[in-house]
């Protein structure tokens, strides 16, 4: 278990805290993983007593689907761990109150004044909060460890991400900083490394001699979910591609690390991100497709288009879909394209990484041969499948594709929320599953060509909407991967 510590959540009454964070903390605590000396300080701009915050948290836990079944009396005991402070994040007072909470925690359960600060706030507050903590000496580790978790989006482009990193580093050492990408907390994402480096049979095939191409898909059926304020500013490139998809790409394409530790793994991720050929804005039309959903039918129901969502401008040019081809300039992947796609209001929720192998060198069977596919189903129906050809029973030599399938349910265990894994790792000081500064920086560099081509002063107005809700995105995405390859039907 971690050492005695206080978890300080800025933005504790926000949506993320309510839906994901608090249920994850409760689950960890109830399972005894946070140790006995642990408490939570919620911090917000809203005036509230400890009592009212307690009510809020209990209500949030009861209403979230992600909350584990509470043991008898557990909610009441959890409530005793909760404190609340409020104030203006630009001033000093709120941080001094937080400091007093840390003193109180130390008196209550002894030990050092360890604290994990979780910034679950709008991005415009990351810097003021980090500075405020710094001004009041709360980043200083002489009385206990101090760590800071920063939610996404980490910047809105390369320049602002660099400014944010510089501002954070004026207060914190990189070893204290945990930038969260919740995809890295998913069991199935970690399993990518387990399968690649825990088996002898896959890695020898994992290169340009055997792999034809790789497809990474993160399809969402959801639309905006009332997040227009954020999404209109972000769009799909910042919301999904720059972080979640880029992380999936890095784990799939990186070289084997020398050890399973934070620096070795992150060094390899950065190395492969550096090998991705930069996309100059003028090449964007060749290698990328953007889209925005119009009205359509999903699961038999009519749903509005993006421009009809509450809070969205009628002429909005924000993309909700992107497909892109990455070329990787290194020995392993020369000539092997990586196709990434993600979008909202697609026909279903599915995230998958598919390694598509080359055809056998000699096609000696009637009807030809198909490409073998090793597919990692990140979610839902978590698992791994291998598709290959087999003789179909009968007199003739006819081949059919068959699938060997491993499903996570075989373990009989419930998959934990990614937030609980990442929170616990941060409490334990393990940064393996958190993107490092240079990774985030490089990921911004890679997408900056797209942002410039689509948002820069010379950007042409997109022909939006260009895919109906409930379909697999704009037709141009088929041309991007084609003509001799096609997107997997998922
Ligand atoms: C978030 C994005 O980071 O990830 C959302 O802001 C998106 O727009 C979500 O819906 C997807 O996460 P998951 O875990 O449901 O695939």
PDB file of N, CA, C and O in Angstrom, residues 19-21 23-25 28 66 68 182 185-187 190 414-423:
ATOM      1  N   UNK A  19     -17.971  11.314 -12.291  1.00  0.00           N
ATOM      2  CA  UNK A  19     -18.233  10.079 -13.026  1.00  0.00           C
ATOM      3  C   UNK A  19     -17.114   9.052 -12.901  1.00  0.00           C
ATOM      4  O   UNK A  19     -17.353   7.859 -12.891  1.00  0.00           O
ATOM      5  N   UNK A  20     -15.859   9.507 -12.840  1.00  0.00           N
ATOM      6  CA  UNK A  20     -14.745   8.559 -12.940  1.00  0.00           C
ATOM      7  C   UNK A  20     -13.846   8.512 -11.707  1.00  0.00           C
ATOM      8  O   UNK A  20     -13.537   7.444 -11.199  1.00  0.00           O
ATOM      9  N   UNK A  21     -13.437   9.720 -11.279  1.00  0.00           N
ATOM     10  CA  UNK A  21     -12.394   9.785 -10.268  1.00  0.00           C
ATOM     11  C   UNK A  21     -12.839   9.300  -8.897  1.00  0.00           C
ATOM     12  O   UNK A  21     -12.211   8.432  -8.289  1.00  0.00           O
ATOM     13  N   UNK A  23     -15.479   7.475  -7.995  1.00  0.00           N
ATOM     14  CA  UNK A  23     -15.718   6.033  -7.930  1.00  0.00           C
ATOM     15  C   UNK A  23     -14.421   5.222  -7.913  1.00  0.00           C
ATOM     16  O   UNK A  23     -14.309   4.234  -7.180  1.00  0.00           O
ATOM     17  N   UNK A  24     -13.414   5.661  -8.681  1.00  0.00           N
ATOM     18  CA  UNK A  24     -12.150   4.919  -8.702  1.00  0.00           C
ATOM     19  C   UNK A  24     -11.471   4.983  -7.329  1.00  0.00           C
ATOM     20  O   UNK A  24     -10.991   3.972  -6.809  1.00  0.00           O
ATOM     21  N   UNK A  25     -11.464   6.169  -6.715  1.00  0.00           N
ATOM     22  CA  UNK A  25     -10.826   6.303  -5.401  1.00  0.00           C
ATOM     23  C   UNK A  25     -11.565   5.448  -4.377  1.00  0.00           C
ATOM     24  O   UNK A  25     -10.946   4.733  -3.579  1.00  0.00           O
ATOM     25  N   UNK A  28     -10.644   1.765  -4.794  1.00  0.00           N
ATOM     26  CA  UNK A  28      -9.289   1.460  -4.295  1.00  0.00           C
ATOM     27  C   UNK A  28      -9.277   1.437  -2.770  1.00  0.00           C
ATOM     28  O   UNK A  28      -8.685   0.561  -2.144  1.00  0.00           O
ATOM     29  N   UNK A  66     -19.857   3.294 -12.367  1.00  0.00           N
ATOM     30  CA  UNK A  66     -18.518   2.742 -12.152  1.00  0.00           C
ATOM     31  C   UNK A  66     -18.201   2.450 -10.688  1.00  0.00           C
ATOM     32  O   UNK A  66     -17.106   2.018 -10.368  1.00  0.00           O
ATOM     33  N   UNK A  68     -18.031   0.484  -7.361  1.00  0.00           N
ATOM     34  CA  UNK A  68     -18.157  -0.905  -6.889  1.00  0.00           C
ATOM     35  C   UNK A  68     -19.262  -0.972  -5.844  1.00  0.00           C
ATOM     36  O   UNK A  68     -19.494  -0.001  -5.125  1.00  0.00           O
ATOM     37  N   UNK A 182      -5.926   8.333 -20.004  1.00  0.00           N
ATOM     38  CA  UNK A 182      -6.573   7.189 -19.361  1.00  0.00           C
ATOM     39  C   UNK A 182      -6.511   5.917 -20.211  1.00  0.00           C
ATOM     40  O   UNK A 182      -6.690   4.823 -19.689  1.00  0.00           O
ATOM     41  N   UNK A 185      -4.251   3.370 -18.857  1.00  0.00           N
ATOM     42  CA  UNK A 185      -4.702   2.636 -17.674  1.00  0.00           C
ATOM     43  C   UNK A 185      -5.589   1.455 -18.032  1.00  0.00           C
ATOM     44  O   UNK A 185      -5.961   0.664 -17.159  1.00  0.00           O
ATOM     45  N   UNK A 186      -5.940   1.312 -19.285  1.00  0.00           N
ATOM     46  CA  UNK A 186      -6.821   0.202 -19.668  1.00  0.00           C
ATOM     47  C   UNK A 186      -6.014  -1.102 -19.675  1.00  0.00           C
ATOM     48  O   UNK A 186      -4.919  -1.153 -20.233  1.00  0.00           O
ATOM     49  N   UNK A 187      -6.585  -2.124 -19.075  1.00  0.00           N
ATOM     50  CA  UNK A 187      -5.918  -3.435 -19.004  1.00  0.00           C
ATOM     51  C   UNK A 187      -5.463  -3.891 -20.383  1.00  0.00           C
ATOM     52  O   UNK A 187      -4.371  -4.418 -20.572  1.00  0.00           O
ATOM     53  N   UNK A 190      -2.365  -2.239 -21.722  1.00  0.00           N
ATOM     54  CA  UNK A 190      -1.157  -2.806 -21.108  1.00  0.00           C
ATOM     55  C   UNK A 190      -0.875  -4.201 -21.662  1.00  0.00           C
ATOM     56  O   UNK A 190       0.268  -4.634 -21.778  1.00  0.00           O
ATOM     57  N   UNK A 414     -13.529  -8.914 -13.195  1.00  0.00           N
ATOM     58  CA  UNK A 414     -14.055  -7.638 -13.662  1.00  0.00           C
ATOM     59  C   UNK A 414     -12.860  -6.740 -13.999  1.00  0.00           C
ATOM     60  O   UNK A 414     -11.910  -6.671 -13.241  1.00  0.00           O
ATOM     61  N   UNK A 415     -12.885  -6.071 -15.159  1.00  0.00           N
ATOM     62  CA  UNK A 415     -11.771  -5.170 -15.477  1.00  0.00           C
ATOM     63  C   UNK A 415     -11.939  -3.861 -14.710  1.00  0.00           C
ATOM     64  O   UNK A 415     -12.993  -3.260 -14.720  1.00  0.00           O
ATOM     65  N   UNK A 416     -10.866  -3.453 -14.040  1.00  0.00           N
ATOM     66  CA  UNK A 416     -10.923  -2.227 -13.229  1.00  0.00           C
ATOM     67  C   UNK A 416     -10.981  -0.993 -14.120  1.00  0.00           C
ATOM     68  O   UNK A 416     -10.512  -1.017 -15.251  1.00  0.00           O
ATOM     69  N   UNK A 417     -11.496   0.094 -13.560  1.00  0.00           N
ATOM     70  CA  UNK A 417     -11.498   1.351 -14.305  1.00  0.00           C
ATOM     71  C   UNK A 417     -10.050   1.808 -14.489  1.00  0.00           C
ATOM     72  O   UNK A 417      -9.231   1.679 -13.583  1.00  0.00           O
ATOM     73  N   UNK A 418      -9.731   2.361 -15.679  1.00  0.00           N
ATOM     74  CA  UNK A 418      -8.349   2.821 -15.887  1.00  0.00           C
ATOM     75  C   UNK A 418      -7.933   3.860 -14.862  1.00  0.00           C
ATOM     76  O   UNK A 418      -6.772   3.952 -14.493  1.00  0.00           O
ATOM     77  N   UNK A 419      -8.890   4.631 -14.378  1.00  0.00           N
ATOM     78  CA  UNK A 419      -8.542   5.659 -13.407  1.00  0.00           C
ATOM     79  C   UNK A 419      -8.030   5.071 -12.104  1.00  0.00           C
ATOM     80  O   UNK A 419      -7.177   5.654 -11.444  1.00  0.00           O
ATOM     81  N   UNK A 420      -8.542   3.906 -11.718  1.00  0.00           N
ATOM     82  CA  UNK A 420      -8.072   3.383 -10.440  1.00  0.00           C
ATOM     83  C   UNK A 420      -6.626   2.915 -10.583  1.00  0.00           C
ATOM     84  O   UNK A 420      -5.799   3.153  -9.704  1.00  0.00           O
ATOM     85  N   UNK A 421      -6.306   2.298 -11.716  1.00  0.00           N
ATOM     86  CA  UNK A 421      -4.921   1.873 -11.915  1.00  0.00           C
ATOM     87  C   UNK A 421      -3.970   3.079 -11.898  1.00  0.00           C
ATOM     88  O   UNK A 421      -2.922   3.080 -11.257  1.00  0.00           O
ATOM     89  N   UNK A 422      -4.366   4.134 -12.606  1.00  0.00           N
ATOM     90  CA  UNK A 422      -3.467   5.274 -12.756  1.00  0.00           C
ATOM     91  C   UNK A 422      -3.321   6.053 -11.444  1.00  0.00           C
ATOM     92  O   UNK A 422      -2.228   6.501 -11.098  1.00  0.00           O
ATOM     93  N   UNK A 423      -4.434   6.170 -10.707  1.00  0.00           N
ATOM     94  CA  UNK A 423      -4.355   6.855  -9.415  1.00  0.00           C
ATOM     95  C   UNK A 423      -3.434   6.116  -8.460  1.00  0.00           C
ATOM     96  O   UNK A 423      -2.600   6.714  -7.779  1.00  0.00           O
TER      97      UNK A 423
END
